[in-house]
mmCIF file of C-alpha atoms in Angstrom:
data_model
loop_
_atom_site.group_PDB
_atom_site.id
_atom_site.type_symbol
_atom_site.label_atom_id
_atom_site.label_comp_id
_atom_site.label_asym_id
_atom_site.label_seq_id
_atom_site.Cartn_x
_atom_site.Cartn_y
_atom_site.Cartn_z
ATOM 1 C CA MET N 1 -27.783 -3.903 -6.895
ATOM 2 C CA ASP N 2 -26.476 -1.528 -5.124
ATOM 3 C CA VAL N 3 -22.916 -1.369 -5.400
ATOM 4 C CA ILE N 4 -22.351 -0.384 -1.281
ATOM 5 C CA GLN N 5 -24.370 -3.617 -0.363
ATOM 6 C CA ALA N 6 -23.097 -5.791 -3.483
ATOM 7 C CA ILE N 7 -19.890 -5.096 -1.393
ATOM 8 C CA ARG N 8 -21.583 -5.426 1.654
ATOM 9 C CA ASP N 9 -23.292 -9.021 0.573
ATOM 10 C CA ARG N 10 -20.039 -10.495 -1.025
ATOM 11 C CA ARG N 11 -19.024 -13.961 1.066
ATOM 12 C CA SER N 12 -17.271 -16.905 0.135
ATOM 13 C CA ILE N 13 -19.007 -19.292 -0.767
ATOM 14 C CA ASN N 14 -18.579 -23.354 0.016
ATOM 15 C CA PHE N 15 -21.599 -24.140 -1.160
ATOM 16 C CA PHE N 16 -23.089 -23.419 -4.529
ATOM 17 C CA GLU N 17 -26.416 -25.464 -6.238
ATOM 18 C CA PRO N 18 -25.167 -28.250 -8.533
ATOM 19 C CA GLY N 19 -25.942 -28.620 -11.419
ATOM 20 C CA ARG N 20 -26.861 -25.439 -12.786
ATOM 21 C CA ASP N 21 -24.965 -23.248 -15.213
ATOM 22 C CA ILE N 22 -24.885 -20.273 -16.218
ATOM 23 C CA SER N 23 -25.397 -19.295 -19.553
ATOM 24 C CA ALA N 24 -22.497 -18.721 -21.755
ATOM 25 C CA GLN N 25 -23.747 -15.034 -22.036
ATOM 26 C CA THR N 26 -23.848 -14.065 -18.779
ATOM 27 C CA MET N 27 -19.911 -15.747 -18.379
ATOM 28 C CA ARG N 28 -18.664 -13.056 -21.346
ATOM 29 C CA ASP N 29 -21.090 -10.161 -20.241
ATOM 30 C CA LEU N 30 -18.948 -11.306 -16.183
ATOM 31 C CA LEU N 31 -15.327 -11.432 -17.553
ATOM 32 C CA GLU N 32 -16.189 -8.176 -20.435
ATOM 33 C CA LEU N 33 -17.437 -5.976 -17.239
ATOM 34 C CA ALA N 34 -14.619 -7.176 -15.473
ATOM 35 C CA ASN N 35 -11.711 -6.378 -17.845
ATOM 36 C CA LEU N 36 -13.032 -3.071 -17.364
ATOM 37 C CA ALA N 37 -10.200 -3.345 -13.961
ATOM 38 C CA PRO N 38 -7.404 -0.985 -14.228
ATOM 39 C CA SER N 39 -4.178 -2.897 -14.718
ATOM 40 C CA SER N 40 -0.601 -1.237 -14.928
ATOM 41 C CA MET N 41 -0.264 0.641 -17.758
ATOM 42 C CA ASN N 42 -2.978 -0.692 -18.958
ATOM 43 C CA LEU N 43 -1.203 -4.186 -20.226
ATOM 44 C CA GLN N 44 -4.109 -6.314 -18.188
ATOM 45 C CA PRO N 45 -1.495 -8.859 -17.459
ATOM 46 C CA TRP N 46 -4.637 -11.380 -16.977
ATOM 47 C CA ARG N 47 -5.740 -14.902 -19.106
ATOM 48 C CA VAL N 48 -9.250 -17.158 -17.591
ATOM 49 C CA ILE N 49 -9.490 -20.650 -18.299
ATOM 50 C CA VAL N 50 -12.850 -21.096 -18.008
ATOM 51 C CA VAL N 51 -13.781 -24.796 -16.472
ATOM 52 C CA ASN N 52 -17.566 -25.709 -16.864
ATOM 53 C CA ASP N 53 -16.728 -28.991 -18.293
ATOM 54 C CA PRO N 54 -17.992 -31.413 -16.243
ATOM 55 C CA GLU N 55 -14.999 -33.598 -16.672
ATOM 56 C CA ARG N 56 -12.654 -30.691 -16.780
ATOM 57 C CA LYS N 57 -14.037 -29.707 -13.513
ATOM 58 C CA LYS N 58 -13.523 -33.765 -11.934
ATOM 59 C CA ALA N 59 -9.866 -33.321 -13.158
ATOM 60 C CA LEU N 60 -9.294 -29.639 -11.983
ATOM 61 C CA ARG N 61 -10.711 -31.571 -8.037
ATOM 62 C CA GLN N 62 -8.232 -33.512 -7.580
ATOM 63 C CA CYS N 63 -5.814 -30.653 -8.285
ATOM 64 C CA ALA N 64 -7.572 -28.958 -5.555
ATOM 65 C CA PHE N 65 -6.874 -30.746 -2.648
ATOM 66 C CA ASP N 66 -10.117 -32.576 -3.679
ATOM 67 C CA GLN N 67 -12.305 -29.413 -2.836
ATOM 68 C CA PRO N 68 -16.186 -30.434 -3.836
ATOM 69 C CA LYS N 69 -16.805 -27.113 -4.543
ATOM 70 C CA VAL N 70 -14.726 -27.417 -7.823
ATOM 71 C CA GLU N 71 -17.240 -29.727 -9.262
ATOM 72 C CA GLU N 72 -20.617 -28.298 -7.319
ATOM 73 C CA ALA N 73 -20.018 -24.685 -8.668
ATOM 74 C CA SER N 74 -21.324 -24.091 -11.907
ATOM 75 C CA ALA N 75 -17.833 -23.297 -13.372
ATOM 76 C CA VAL N 76 -14.443 -22.643 -11.800
ATOM 77 C CA LEU N 77 -11.682 -19.872 -13.770
ATOM 78 C CA ILE N 78 -8.268 -20.318 -13.190
ATOM 79 C CA MET N 79 -6.955 -17.112 -12.710
ATOM 80 C CA ILE N 80 -3.290 -16.935 -15.104
ATOM 81 C CA ALA N 81 -0.847 -13.686 -14.156
ATOM 82 C CA ASP N 82 0.633 -13.752 -17.855
ATOM 83 C CA PRO N 83 4.712 -11.620 -17.060
ATOM 84 C CA ARG N 84 4.873 -11.896 -20.798
ATOM 85 C CA ALA N 85 1.596 -9.048 -21.035
ATOM 86 C CA VAL N 86 5.097 -6.524 -20.893
ATOM 87 C CA GLU N 87 6.308 -6.733 -23.805
ATOM 88 C CA GLU N 88 3.280 -8.775 -25.420
ATOM 89 C CA ASN N 89 0.814 -5.771 -25.204
ATOM 90 C CA ILE N 90 2.452 -2.829 -24.982
ATOM 91 C CA ASP N 91 2.547 -2.279 -28.667
ATOM 92 C CA GLN N 92 -1.365 -2.037 -28.678
ATOM 93 C CA VAL N 93 -1.309 0.041 -25.877
ATOM 94 C CA LEU N 94 0.987 2.554 -26.650
ATOM 95 C CA GLU N 95 -1.179 2.781 -30.439
ATOM 96 C CA SER N 96 -4.486 3.056 -28.100
ATOM 97 C CA TRP N 97 -3.032 6.106 -26.269
ATOM 98 C CA VAL N 98 -1.485 7.990 -29.245
ATOM 99 C CA ARG N 99 -4.737 7.716 -31.003
ATOM 100 C CA LEU N 100 -6.798 8.895 -28.347
ATOM 101 C CA GLY N 101 -4.803 11.347 -27.814
ATOM 102 C CA TYR N 102 -3.552 10.537 -24.085
ATOM 103 C CA ILE N 103 -0.207 10.935 -25.468
ATOM 104 C CA LYS N 104 2.335 12.114 -28.192
ATOM 105 C CA PRO N 105 3.537 10.360 -31.324
ATOM 106 C CA GLU N 106 7.337 11.167 -30.260
ATOM 107 C CA ALA N 107 6.379 9.760 -26.688
ATOM 108 C CA VAL N 108 5.547 6.353 -27.635
ATOM 109 C CA ASP N 109 9.768 5.216 -27.500
ATOM 110 C CA MET N 110 9.774 7.435 -23.484
ATOM 111 C CA TYR N 111 6.974 4.775 -22.260
ATOM 112 C CA ARG N 112 8.166 2.066 -23.817
ATOM 113 C CA GLY N 113 11.352 2.309 -21.601
ATOM 114 C CA LEU N 114 9.001 2.966 -18.896
ATOM 115 C CA ALA N 115 7.214 -0.349 -19.034
ATOM 116 C CA GLY N 116 10.166 -2.577 -19.095
ATOM 117 C CA LYS N 117 11.508 0.021 -16.753
ATOM 118 C CA LEU N 118 9.254 -0.049 -13.888
ATOM 119 C CA TYR N 119 7.858 -4.143 -15.321
ATOM 120 C CA GLY N 120 11.107 -6.508 -16.003
ATOM 121 C CA THR N 121 12.628 -6.830 -19.201
ATOM 122 C CA GLY N 122 14.218 -10.822 -18.197
ATOM 123 C CA ASP N 123 11.865 -13.430 -15.898
ATOM 124 C CA SER N 124 12.494 -11.422 -13.541
ATOM 125 C CA LEU N 125 10.860 -10.772 -9.571
ATOM 126 C CA THR N 126 9.756 -7.733 -10.651
ATOM 127 C CA ARG N 127 7.314 -8.733 -13.878
ATOM 128 C CA ASN N 128 6.537 -11.792 -11.302
ATOM 129 C CA PHE N 129 4.785 -9.122 -8.834
ATOM 130 C CA PHE N 130 3.653 -7.060 -11.666
ATOM 131 C CA ALA N 131 1.779 -9.997 -13.168
ATOM 132 C CA VAL N 132 -0.090 -11.365 -9.535
ATOM 133 C CA LYS N 133 -0.799 -8.063 -8.558
ATOM 134 C CA ASN N 134 -2.452 -6.954 -11.607
ATOM 135 C CA THR N 135 -4.246 -10.306 -11.904
ATOM 136 C CA SER N 136 -5.614 -9.766 -8.488
ATOM 137 C CA LEU N 137 -7.793 -6.652 -9.922
ATOM 138 C CA TYR N 138 -8.485 -8.169 -12.138
ATOM 139 C CA ALA N 139 -10.126 -11.347 -10.221
ATOM 140 C CA MET N 140 -11.850 -8.532 -6.874
ATOM 141 C CA ASN N 141 -13.330 -6.956 -10.024
ATOM 142 C CA VAL N 142 -15.041 -10.158 -11.008
ATOM 143 C CA MET N 143 -16.163 -11.104 -8.088
ATOM 144 C CA ILE N 144 -17.759 -7.712 -7.720
ATOM 145 C CA ALA N 145 -19.159 -7.912 -10.780
ATOM 146 C CA ALA N 146 -20.677 -11.388 -9.856
ATOM 147 C CA LYS N 147 -22.665 -9.895 -7.113
ATOM 148 C CA GLY N 148 -24.232 -7.294 -9.522
ATOM 149 C CA LEU N 149 -25.221 -10.964 -11.800
ATOM 150 C CA GLY N 150 -26.913 -12.531 -8.811
ATOM 151 C CA LEU N 151 -23.596 -14.952 -8.774
ATOM 152 C CA GLU N 152 -21.339 -16.049 -5.987
ATOM 153 C CA THR N 153 -17.407 -16.474 -5.773
ATOM 154 C CA HIS N 154 -15.098 -18.206 -3.695
ATOM 155 C CA PRO N 155 -11.069 -17.961 -4.518
ATOM 156 C CA MET N 156 -8.873 -20.476 -3.233
ATOM 157 C CA ASP N 157 -5.801 -20.857 -2.182
ATOM 158 C CA GLY N 158 -5.879 -24.616 -1.596
ATOM 159 C CA PHE N 159 -4.581 -26.320 -5.378
ATOM 160 C CA ASP N 160 -1.609 -27.564 -6.717
ATOM 161 C CA GLU N 161 -0.555 -24.553 -8.928
ATOM 162 C CA GLY N 162 2.205 -27.401 -10.514
ATOM 163 C CA ALA N 163 -0.666 -29.626 -10.812
ATOM 164 C CA VAL N 164 -2.841 -27.851 -12.497
ATOM 165 C CA LYS N 165 -0.510 -26.148 -14.811
ATOM 166 C CA LYS N 166 -0.282 -29.867 -16.095
ATOM 167 C CA ALA N 167 -3.967 -30.891 -16.208
ATOM 168 C CA PHE N 168 -4.953 -27.462 -18.655
ATOM 169 C CA SER N 169 -1.494 -26.663 -20.506
ATOM 170 C CA ILE N 170 -1.006 -23.644 -18.998
ATOM 171 C CA PRO N 171 2.968 -22.586 -19.974
ATOM 172 C CA GLY N 172 5.365 -23.054 -17.826
ATOM 173 C CA ASP N 173 6.210 -19.395 -16.897
ATOM 174 C CA LYS N 174 2.457 -18.382 -15.869
ATOM 175 C CA ILE N 175 1.637 -18.316 -12.874
ATOM 176 C CA VAL N 176 -1.929 -19.212 -11.345
ATOM 177 C CA PRO N 177 -2.334 -16.446 -8.437
ATOM 178 C CA MET N 178 -5.785 -18.494 -6.999
ATOM 179 C CA LEU N 179 -9.102 -20.593 -8.688
ATOM 180 C CA LEU N 180 -12.282 -19.011 -8.214
ATOM 181 C CA ALA N 181 -15.257 -20.420 -8.263
ATOM 182 C CA ILE N 182 -18.565 -19.340 -9.575
ATOM 183 C CA GLY N 183 -21.857 -19.998 -9.360
ATOM 184 C CA TYR N 184 -25.256 -19.904 -7.317
ATOM 185 C CA LEU N 185 -26.057 -19.901 -3.648
ATOM 186 C CA LYS N 186 -27.082 -24.094 -2.942
ATOM 187 C CA SER N 187 -30.825 -23.527 -2.402
ATOM 188 C CA GLY N 188 -31.591 -23.041 1.151
ATOM 189 C CA PHE N 189 -28.566 -22.683 2.528
ATOM 190 C CA THR N 190 -27.354 -19.762 4.842
ATOM 191 C CA PRO N 191 -23.828 -18.668 5.394
ATOM 192 C CA LEU N 192 -22.377 -18.245 8.672
ATOM 193 C CA PRO N 193 -22.044 -14.729 9.678
ATOM 194 C CA ARG N 194 -18.728 -12.845 8.457
ATOM 195 C CA ALA N 195 -15.592 -13.946 10.042
ATOM 196 C CA TYR N 196 -13.564 -11.639 11.326
ATOM 197 C CA ARG N 197 -12.455 -8.365 10.797
ATOM 198 C CA ARG N 198 -9.849 -6.079 11.999
ATOM 199 C CA ASN N 199 -11.182 -2.667 13.724
ATOM 200 C CA PHE N 200 -10.289 0.999 11.315
ATOM 201 C CA GLU N 201 -7.346 1.400 13.369
ATOM 202 C CA ASP N 202 -5.939 -1.904 13.057
ATOM 203 C CA PHE N 203 -5.020 -1.201 9.717
ATOM 204 C CA VAL N 204 -5.054 2.306 9.236
ATOM 205 C CA THR N 205 -2.877 5.301 10.433
ATOM 206 C CA MET N 206 -2.833 8.711 9.313
ATOM 207 C CA ASN N 207 0.255 10.615 7.039
ATOM 208 C CA SER N 208 2.987 7.361 8.400
ATOM 209 C CA TYR N 209 3.444 3.784 9.161
ATOM 210 C CA ARG N 210 2.683 4.396 12.698
ATOM 211 C CA MET M 1 -25.128 3.445 -7.777
ATOM 212 C CA ASP M 2 -25.632 0.561 -9.323
ATOM 213 C CA VAL M 3 -22.920 -1.993 -9.513
ATOM 214 C CA ILE M 4 -22.540 -2.502 -12.354
ATOM 215 C CA GLN M 5 -22.796 0.736 -13.980
ATOM 216 C CA ALA M 6 -19.483 1.499 -10.767
ATOM 217 C CA ILE M 7 -17.932 -0.997 -12.171
ATOM 218 C CA ARG M 8 -18.427 0.723 -15.999
ATOM 219 C CA ASP M 9 -17.897 3.924 -14.948
ATOM 220 C CA ARG M 10 -14.753 3.505 -12.575
ATOM 221 C CA ARG M 11 -11.609 4.750 -14.841
ATOM 222 C CA SER M 12 -7.820 5.962 -13.570
ATOM 223 C CA ILE M 13 -8.647 9.726 -13.139
ATOM 224 C CA ASN M 14 -5.222 12.296 -13.744
ATOM 225 C CA PHE M 15 -7.117 16.039 -12.459
ATOM 226 C CA PHE M 16 -8.346 16.019 -8.906
ATOM 227 C CA GLU M 17 -10.370 19.090 -7.037
ATOM 228 C CA PRO M 18 -7.471 20.675 -5.609
ATOM 229 C CA GLY M 19 -8.272 22.070 -2.641
ATOM 230 C CA ARG M 20 -11.033 19.872 -1.377
ATOM 231 C CA ASP M 21 -11.230 17.135 1.424
ATOM 232 C CA ILE M 22 -12.946 13.492 2.239
ATOM 233 C CA SER M 23 -13.609 14.067 5.620
ATOM 234 C CA ALA M 24 -12.894 11.624 8.211
ATOM 235 C CA GLN M 25 -16.312 9.868 7.861
ATOM 236 C CA THR M 26 -16.125 9.122 4.699
ATOM 237 C CA MET M 27 -12.721 7.833 4.576
ATOM 238 C CA ARG M 28 -13.435 6.130 7.369
ATOM 239 C CA ASP M 29 -16.696 4.593 5.889
ATOM 240 C CA LEU M 30 -14.353 3.997 2.606
ATOM 241 C CA LEU M 31 -12.174 2.098 3.746
ATOM 242 C CA GLU M 32 -13.848 0.348 6.679
ATOM 243 C CA LEU M 33 -16.375 -0.866 3.447
ATOM 244 C CA ALA M 34 -13.575 -2.685 1.152
ATOM 245 C CA ASN M 35 -12.007 -4.146 4.469
ATOM 246 C CA LEU M 36 -15.154 -6.574 3.888
ATOM 247 C CA ALA M 37 -13.040 -8.096 0.316
ATOM 248 C CA PRO M 38 -11.700 -12.003 1.153
ATOM 249 C CA SER M 39 -8.197 -12.225 1.795
ATOM 250 C CA SER M 40 -6.093 -15.758 1.289
ATOM 251 C CA MET M 41 -7.673 -17.666 4.670
ATOM 252 C CA ASN M 42 -9.374 -14.521 6.219
ATOM 253 C CA LEU M 43 -5.547 -13.799 7.031
ATOM 254 C CA GLN M 44 -6.117 -9.270 5.370
ATOM 255 C CA PRO M 45 -2.669 -9.295 4.372
ATOM 256 C CA TRP M 46 -3.198 -4.951 4.278
ATOM 257 C CA ARG M 47 -2.034 -1.911 5.915
ATOM 258 C CA VAL M 48 -3.050 1.621 4.651
ATOM 259 C CA ILE M 49 -1.633 5.370 5.536
ATOM 260 C CA VAL M 50 -3.763 7.842 4.512
ATOM 261 C CA VAL M 51 -1.670 10.942 2.968
ATOM 262 C CA ASN M 52 -3.785 13.985 3.230
ATOM 263 C CA ASP M 53 -1.687 16.159 5.254
ATOM 264 C CA PRO M 54 -0.421 19.224 2.698
ATOM 265 C CA GLU M 55 3.400 18.647 3.316
ATOM 266 C CA ARG M 56 3.642 14.931 3.879
ATOM 267 C CA LYS M 57 1.576 15.334 0.391
ATOM 268 C CA LYS M 58 4.075 17.525 -1.096
ATOM 269 C CA ALA M 59 7.048 14.912 0.322
ATOM 270 C CA LEU M 60 5.239 11.890 -1.317
ATOM 271 C CA ARG M 61 4.994 14.032 -4.510
ATOM 272 C CA GLN M 62 9.246 14.137 -4.201
ATOM 273 C CA CYS M 63 8.786 10.212 -3.936
ATOM 274 C CA ALA M 64 6.588 9.600 -7.294
ATOM 275 C CA PHE M 65 8.385 11.263 -9.868
ATOM 276 C CA ASP M 66 6.732 14.421 -9.171
ATOM 277 C CA GLN M 67 3.353 13.943 -10.262
ATOM 278 C CA PRO M 68 0.358 16.797 -9.596
ATOM 279 C CA LYS M 69 -1.853 14.647 -8.806
ATOM 280 C CA VAL M 70 -0.331 13.264 -5.550
ATOM 281 C CA GLU M 71 -0.752 17.083 -4.346
ATOM 282 C CA GLU M 72 -4.089 17.542 -6.283
ATOM 283 C CA ALA M 73 -5.626 14.685 -4.429
ATOM 284 C CA SER M 74 -7.198 14.695 -1.527
ATOM 285 C CA ALA M 75 -5.409 12.383 -0.044
ATOM 286 C CA VAL M 76 -3.466 9.302 -1.820
ATOM 287 C CA LEU M 77 -3.179 6.059 0.810
ATOM 288 C CA ILE M 78 -0.069 3.700 0.810
ATOM 289 C CA MET M 79 -0.818 0.782 0.460
ATOM 290 C CA ILE M 80 1.247 -1.758 1.655
ATOM 291 C CA ALA M 81 1.466 -5.574 1.705
ATOM 292 C CA ASP M 82 2.784 -6.938 4.335
ATOM 293 C CA PRO M 83 4.232 -10.939 4.477
ATOM 294 C CA ARG M 84 4.000 -11.059 8.016
ATOM 295 C CA ALA M 85 0.367 -11.435 8.378
ATOM 296 C CA VAL M 86 0.805 -15.242 8.211
ATOM 297 C CA GLU M 87 1.506 -15.212 11.178
ATOM 298 C CA GLU M 88 1.047 -12.147 13.319
ATOM 299 C CA ASN M 89 -3.245 -12.816 12.465
ATOM 300 C CA ILE M 90 -3.770 -16.125 12.631
ATOM 301 C CA ASP M 91 -4.964 -16.631 15.898
ATOM 302 C CA GLN M 92 -7.395 -13.598 15.537
ATOM 303 C CA VAL M 93 -8.481 -15.722 12.431
ATOM 304 C CA LEU M 94 -8.632 -19.140 14.362
ATOM 305 C CA GLU M 95 -10.467 -18.149 17.398
ATOM 306 C CA SER M 96 -13.523 -16.777 15.186
ATOM 307 C CA TRP M 97 -13.657 -19.538 12.846
ATOM 308 C CA VAL M 98 -14.156 -21.990 16.050
ATOM 309 C CA ARG M 99 -16.761 -19.155 17.691
ATOM 310 C CA LEU M 100 -18.489 -18.831 14.820
ATOM 311 C CA GLY M 101 -19.042 -22.501 13.942
ATOM 312 C CA TYR M 102 -16.348 -22.483 11.108
ATOM 313 C CA ILE M 103 -13.914 -25.152 12.436
ATOM 314 C CA LYS M 104 -13.808 -27.480 15.159
ATOM 315 C CA PRO M 105 -11.639 -26.556 18.351
ATOM 316 C CA GLU M 106 -9.807 -29.783 17.377
ATOM 317 C CA ALA M 107 -9.016 -28.480 13.580
ATOM 318 C CA VAL M 108 -7.173 -25.335 14.244
ATOM 319 C CA ASP M 109 -3.253 -27.074 14.586
ATOM 320 C CA MET M 110 -4.326 -28.562 11.262
ATOM 321 C CA TYR M 111 -5.464 -25.104 10.395
ATOM 322 C CA ARG M 112 -2.339 -22.882 11.203
ATOM 323 C CA GLY M 113 -0.267 -25.105 9.763
ATOM 324 C CA LEU M 114 -1.709 -24.993 6.736
ATOM 325 C CA ALA M 115 -1.482 -21.422 6.592
ATOM 326 C CA GLY M 116 1.934 -21.878 7.692
ATOM 327 C CA LYS M 117 2.382 -24.365 4.477
ATOM 328 C CA LEU M 118 0.352 -22.210 1.752
ATOM 329 C CA TYR M 119 1.962 -18.625 2.211
ATOM 330 C CA GLY M 120 5.672 -19.442 4.113
ATOM 331 C CA THR M 121 6.911 -19.188 7.134
ATOM 332 C CA GLY M 122 10.002 -17.104 6.231
ATOM 333 C CA ASP M 123 10.817 -14.292 3.892
ATOM 334 C CA SER M 124 10.291 -16.187 1.394
ATOM 335 C CA LEU M 125 8.513 -15.493 -2.255
ATOM 336 C CA THR M 126 5.701 -17.212 -1.127
ATOM 337 C CA ARG M 127 4.381 -14.911 1.421
ATOM 338 C CA ASN M 128 5.453 -12.009 -0.523
ATOM 339 C CA PHE M 129 3.268 -13.270 -3.699
ATOM 340 C CA PHE M 130 0.662 -13.832 -0.322
ATOM 341 C CA ALA M 131 0.537 -10.119 1.055
ATOM 342 C CA VAL M 132 0.714 -8.516 -2.851
ATOM 343 C CA LYS M 133 -2.134 -10.666 -4.271
ATOM 344 C CA ASN M 134 -4.288 -9.482 -0.814
ATOM 345 C CA THR M 135 -3.465 -6.241 -0.891
ATOM 346 C CA SER M 136 -4.727 -5.971 -4.454
ATOM 347 C CA LEU M 137 -8.105 -7.825 -3.994
ATOM 348 C CA TYR M 138 -8.151 -4.760 -1.542
ATOM 349 C CA ALA M 139 -6.889 -2.300 -3.295
ATOM 350 C CA MET M 140 -9.590 -3.062 -5.943
ATOM 351 C CA ASN M 141 -12.432 -3.210 -3.720
ATOM 352 C CA VAL M 142 -11.352 0.333 -2.694
ATOM 353 C CA MET M 143 -11.355 1.484 -5.505
ATOM 354 C CA ILE M 144 -15.256 0.047 -6.161
ATOM 355 C CA ALA M 145 -15.992 1.586 -2.906
ATOM 356 C CA ALA M 146 -14.841 5.010 -3.565
ATOM 357 C CA LYS M 147 -17.290 4.704 -7.108
ATOM 358 C CA GLY M 148 -20.216 4.301 -4.774
ATOM 359 C CA LEU M 149 -19.287 6.631 -2.174
ATOM 360 C CA GLY M 150 -18.930 9.414 -5.794
ATOM 361 C CA LEU M 151 -14.887 9.131 -5.217
ATOM 362 C CA GLU M 152 -12.616 8.922 -8.256
ATOM 363 C CA THR M 153 -9.320 7.124 -8.010
ATOM 364 C CA HIS M 154 -5.979 6.306 -9.948
ATOM 365 C CA PRO M 155 -3.941 2.784 -8.985
ATOM 366 C CA MET M 156 -0.408 4.116 -9.235
ATOM 367 C CA ASP M 157 3.260 2.681 -10.079
ATOM 368 C CA GLY M 158 4.644 5.518 -10.878
ATOM 369 C CA PHE M 159 7.078 5.487 -7.533
ATOM 370 C CA ASP M 160 10.278 4.633 -5.985
ATOM 371 C CA GLU M 161 9.743 1.891 -3.888
ATOM 372 C CA GLY M 162 12.650 2.583 -1.112
ATOM 373 C CA ALA M 163 12.157 6.133 -1.154
ATOM 374 C CA VAL M 164 8.758 5.922 -0.543
ATOM 375 C CA LYS M 165 9.357 3.589 2.773
ATOM 376 C CA LYS M 166 11.618 5.744 3.925
ATOM 377 C CA ALA M 167 9.769 9.024 4.155
ATOM 378 C CA PHE M 168 6.904 6.751 5.672
ATOM 379 C CA SER M 169 8.954 5.134 8.494
ATOM 380 C CA ILE M 170 7.927 2.005 6.348
ATOM 381 C CA PRO M 171 9.263 -1.286 8.140
ATOM 382 C CA GLY M 172 12.195 -3.237 5.171
ATOM 383 C CA ASP M 173 9.810 -6.063 5.195
ATOM 384 C CA LYS M 174 6.804 -4.744 4.119
ATOM 385 C CA ILE M 175 5.728 -4.236 0.226
ATOM 386 C CA VAL M 176 4.740 -1.287 -1.176
ATOM 387 C CA PRO M 177 2.343 -2.560 -4.481
ATOM 388 C CA MET M 178 0.825 0.622 -5.396
ATOM 389 C CA LEU M 179 0.000 3.852 -4.069
ATOM 390 C CA LEU M 180 -3.872 5.284 -4.421
ATOM 391 C CA ALA M 181 -4.744 8.472 -5.498
ATOM 392 C CA ILE M 182 -8.459 9.735 -4.267
ATOM 393 C CA GLY M 183 -10.380 12.614 -4.420
ATOM 394 C CA TYR M 184 -13.608 14.169 -6.565
ATOM 395 C CA LEU M 185 -12.535 14.964 -10.408
ATOM 396 C CA LYS M 186 -11.849 18.023 -11.162
ATOM 397 C CA SER M 187 -14.723 20.657 -11.461
ATOM 398 C CA GLY M 188 -15.189 21.268 -15.726
ATOM 399 C CA PHE M 189 -12.827 18.229 -16.649
ATOM 400 C CA THR M 190 -13.905 15.322 -18.848
ATOM 401 C CA PRO M 191 -11.699 12.005 -18.544
ATOM 402 C CA LEU M 192 -10.503 10.713 -22.562
ATOM 403 C CA PRO M 193 -12.199 7.664 -23.575
ATOM 404 C CA ARG M 194 -11.088 4.811 -22.238
ATOM 405 C CA ALA M 195 -8.125 2.819 -23.573
ATOM 406 C CA TYR M 196 -7.825 -0.286 -25.567
ATOM 407 C CA ARG M 197 -9.074 -2.997 -23.826
ATOM 408 C CA ARG M 198 -9.129 -6.809 -25.238
ATOM 409 C CA ASN M 199 -11.902 -8.817 -27.009
ATOM 410 C CA PHE M 200 -13.123 -11.521 -24.561
ATOM 411 C CA GLU M 201 -11.678 -13.949 -26.758
ATOM 412 C CA ASP M 202 -8.128 -12.500 -26.140
ATOM 413 C CA PHE M 203 -8.035 -13.941 -22.970
ATOM 414 C CA VAL M 204 -10.976 -16.605 -21.759
ATOM 415 C CA THR M 205 -10.241 -19.589 -23.404
ATOM 416 C CA MET M 206 -12.667 -22.569 -22.085
ATOM 417 C CA ASN M 207 -11.859 -26.099 -20.543
ATOM 418 C CA SER M 208 -8.258 -25.541 -21.069
ATOM 419 C CA TYR M 209 -5.390 -22.736 -21.969
ATOM 420 C CA ARG M 210 -5.554 -22.456 -25.876
#
């Protein structure tokens, strides 16, 4: 599928074909492909729980205001933003950069310091924003990649984050910026026309805010 | 270009062809196409300043640790997350939903209340996360759409947010989650091999965090 067409045709789908699975290989292809998303200093502060077990989908639905699509979709991805990625992934990033010739070995300490400066060294707001921002880049990449694999998605905000963390044993310092329902369009279902988008002039300006 | 290929081939480019412009029509096509990104309750809390004037690029470079790509890229997009989109856009969203048959007129008040509940009604953390999350979805859509239009991009964190807001008259309540350099690959330049990505097992689990 053409990339322009994929972006144009992507819709947030409420009606998935119930009982239709996504194969383990397709799920792996999808999540690995989307994992080529860029991230701040390549720190990749995202994790995913793929919820496809019927009982676990039922449990997740209870955390998501009882929305039927949680059970009807083939799977729901719990998108997790991990503020601790700054310290957990920085060594592997810097080792890769040196090995591939991005930076010289003597620059490693400077870049480690910069990561701490830009993305925070404590449990601060800065690092939470860093984690949510980059996990959202990843999530959008998943949605577009899904179109390329014949799948439909729906990013969901309507859930109780504390309940999801408790039900799925997610540590308290992580953030769940969204759930992402994924599956196949329900047969015979045609989505309503696209909802409103602002005009270009309403959200773009040239060289200044106004 | 195939969508899978576009995601695979997208790289964060440091070397753009200097002096090469993006036409006004191409920029419009790009930003409008990406504007089909989903957002929380369709509130679209993003704005973009396209910086392509040579003097304004020079000014922006001074806010971005003097990085040459700010001037070498055809343009740099200042991505702005607007927490006030909750109240500014909700009426148009709900009007569109009623007109297109998404919801019944009697549900409008409930959804307006829900938007306030989910995304915050004051200058709170909740609404800032809402704005950054959705602006990041938009930014990723821009990066993929750019590939489809033959353009390269680089999302940038290395800038002084306060300085950017001052230099470009951006109101204090807005957030600038990233700059996005955009242009054409410098002729004769071949990017280094892709830096490290985690293995599937390192960031994905099935049905539970562990």
